[in-house]
Short mmCIF file of C-alpha atoms in Angstrom, two decimals:
data_model
loop_
_atom_site.label_atom_id
_atom_site.label_comp_id
_atom_site.label_asym_id
_atom_site.label_seq_id
_atom_site.Cartn_x
_atom_site.Cartn_y
_atom_site.Cartn_z
CA UNK E 1 -63.11 53.75 76.05
CA UNK E 2 -63.57 57.44 76.73
CA UNK E 3 -62.16 59.79 79.33
CA UNK E 4 -64.31 62.83 80.07
CA UNK E 5 -62.46 65.52 82.01
CA UNK E 6 -64.49 67.90 84.19
CA UNK E 7 -67.71 66.07 83.38
CA UNK E 8 -70.77 68.19 84.23
CA UNK E 9 -72.61 66.25 86.94
CA UNK E 10 -75.28 68.59 88.20
CA UNK E 11 -74.20 72.04 89.33
CA UNK E 12 -70.54 71.14 89.87
CA UNK E 13 -68.07 69.24 87.72
CA UNK E 14 -66.72 65.77 88.35
CA UNK E 15 -62.97 65.68 87.64
CA UNK E 16 -62.93 62.49 85.53
CA UNK E 17 -65.58 60.15 84.15
CA UNK E 18 -64.33 56.99 82.42
CA UNK E 19 -66.77 55.35 79.99
CA UNK E 20 -66.01 51.88 78.64
CA UNK E 21 -68.40 50.39 76.05
CA UNK E 22 -68.81 46.63 76.06
CA UNK E 23 -71.17 43.92 74.85
CA UNK E 24 -73.24 42.13 77.51
CA UNK E 25 -73.74 38.34 77.58
CA UNK E 26 -76.94 38.65 75.55
CA UNK E 27 -75.30 40.86 72.89
CA UNK E 28 -76.69 44.11 74.32
CA UNK E 29 -74.41 47.14 73.98
CA UNK E 30 -73.64 48.54 77.44
CA UNK E 31 -71.35 51.20 78.95
CA UNK E 32 -69.41 50.84 82.19
CA UNK E 33 -68.92 54.20 83.93
CA UNK E 34 -66.39 55.03 86.64
CA UNK E 35 -66.33 58.39 88.45
CA UNK E 36 -63.09 59.85 89.85
CA UNK E 37 -62.61 62.92 92.01
CA UNK E 38 -59.12 64.38 92.48
CA UNK E 39 -58.00 66.32 95.56
CA UNK E 40 -54.68 67.90 96.57
CA UNK E 41 -53.52 67.89 100.20
CA UNK E 42 -51.60 71.16 100.54
CA UNK E 43 -49.35 72.43 103.31
CA UNK E 44 -51.24 73.87 106.27
CA UNK E 45 -54.53 72.27 105.23
CA UNK E 46 -56.45 69.30 106.65
CA UNK E 47 -56.60 65.93 104.93
CA UNK E 48 -59.16 66.40 102.11
CA UNK E 49 -60.59 62.88 102.56
CA UNK E 50 -63.88 63.91 104.22
CA UNK E 51 -64.58 66.75 101.80
CA UNK E 52 -63.65 64.57 98.83
CA UNK E 53 -65.95 61.74 99.94
CA UNK E 54 -68.87 64.14 100.40
CA UNK E 55 -68.28 65.79 97.03
CA UNK E 56 -67.90 62.48 95.22
CA UNK E 57 -71.03 61.19 96.95
CA UNK E 58 -73.08 63.94 95.29
CA UNK E 59 -71.65 63.14 91.87
CA UNK E 60 -72.30 59.43 92.31
CA UNK E 61 -75.88 60.20 93.26
CA UNK E 62 -76.44 62.34 90.16
CA UNK E 63 -74.86 59.68 87.93
CA UNK E 64 -76.74 56.79 89.62
CA UNK E 65 -73.46 55.03 90.46
CA UNK E 66 -72.85 52.98 93.59
CA UNK E 67 -69.04 53.21 93.67
CA UNK E 68 -66.33 55.71 92.80
CA UNK E 69 -62.65 56.59 93.13
CA UNK E 70 -61.10 59.41 95.14
CA UNK E 71 -57.47 60.30 94.36
CA UNK E 72 -55.58 62.40 96.93
CA UNK E 73 -52.22 63.88 95.94
CA UNK E 74 -50.15 64.75 99.03
CA UNK E 75 -48.20 67.91 98.18
CA UNK E 76 -47.20 68.79 101.76
CA UNK E 77 -43.45 69.31 102.30
CA UNK E 78 -43.53 66.78 105.17
CA UNK E 79 -45.14 64.05 103.04
CA UNK E 80 -43.09 60.88 102.69
CA UNK E 81 -41.27 60.29 99.38
CA UNK E 82 -43.53 59.31 96.46
CA UNK E 83 -42.48 55.64 96.48
CA UNK E 84 -43.50 55.35 100.16
CA UNK E 85 -46.88 57.04 100.13
CA UNK E 86 -48.84 55.37 97.34
CA UNK E 87 -51.66 53.40 98.97
CA UNK E 88 -55.11 52.08 98.13
CA UNK E 89 -57.82 51.93 100.79
CA UNK E 90 -61.59 51.57 100.94
CA UNK E 91 -63.84 54.29 102.36
CA UNK E 92 -67.55 54.94 102.62
CA UNK E 93 -69.29 58.13 101.52
CA UNK E 94 -71.78 59.89 103.82
CA UNK E 95 -74.67 58.04 102.13
CA UNK E 96 -72.96 54.63 102.26
CA UNK E 97 -71.40 54.26 98.81
CA UNK E 98 -68.11 52.38 98.57
CA UNK E 99 -65.13 54.38 97.30
CA UNK E 100 -61.57 53.34 96.51
CA UNK E 101 -59.15 55.96 97.82
CA UNK E 102 -55.75 56.23 96.12
CA UNK E 103 -53.22 58.30 98.03
CA UNK E 104 -50.08 59.42 96.32
#
């Protein structure tokens, strides 16, 4: 597959676009695409979940994708240790797309 970093998706840039070529059941060559947005939660700032979902929603719209992945790195001093904060959860973008949220 291919990993495109800072993929131009409209006027802004998506952080990561993964493209995985495969052959469909009828022999047709297809490409699976997965969009990922990365956010950092810094000290003194609010949880970037809402902003990240809205931003990713725009990218998904431009790419005609129904799902995506939002990765939030918690860099606050009060964040739990790394081995205690890694979680996966499901969220919905403002327009109703399903997103997997990875917190670490």
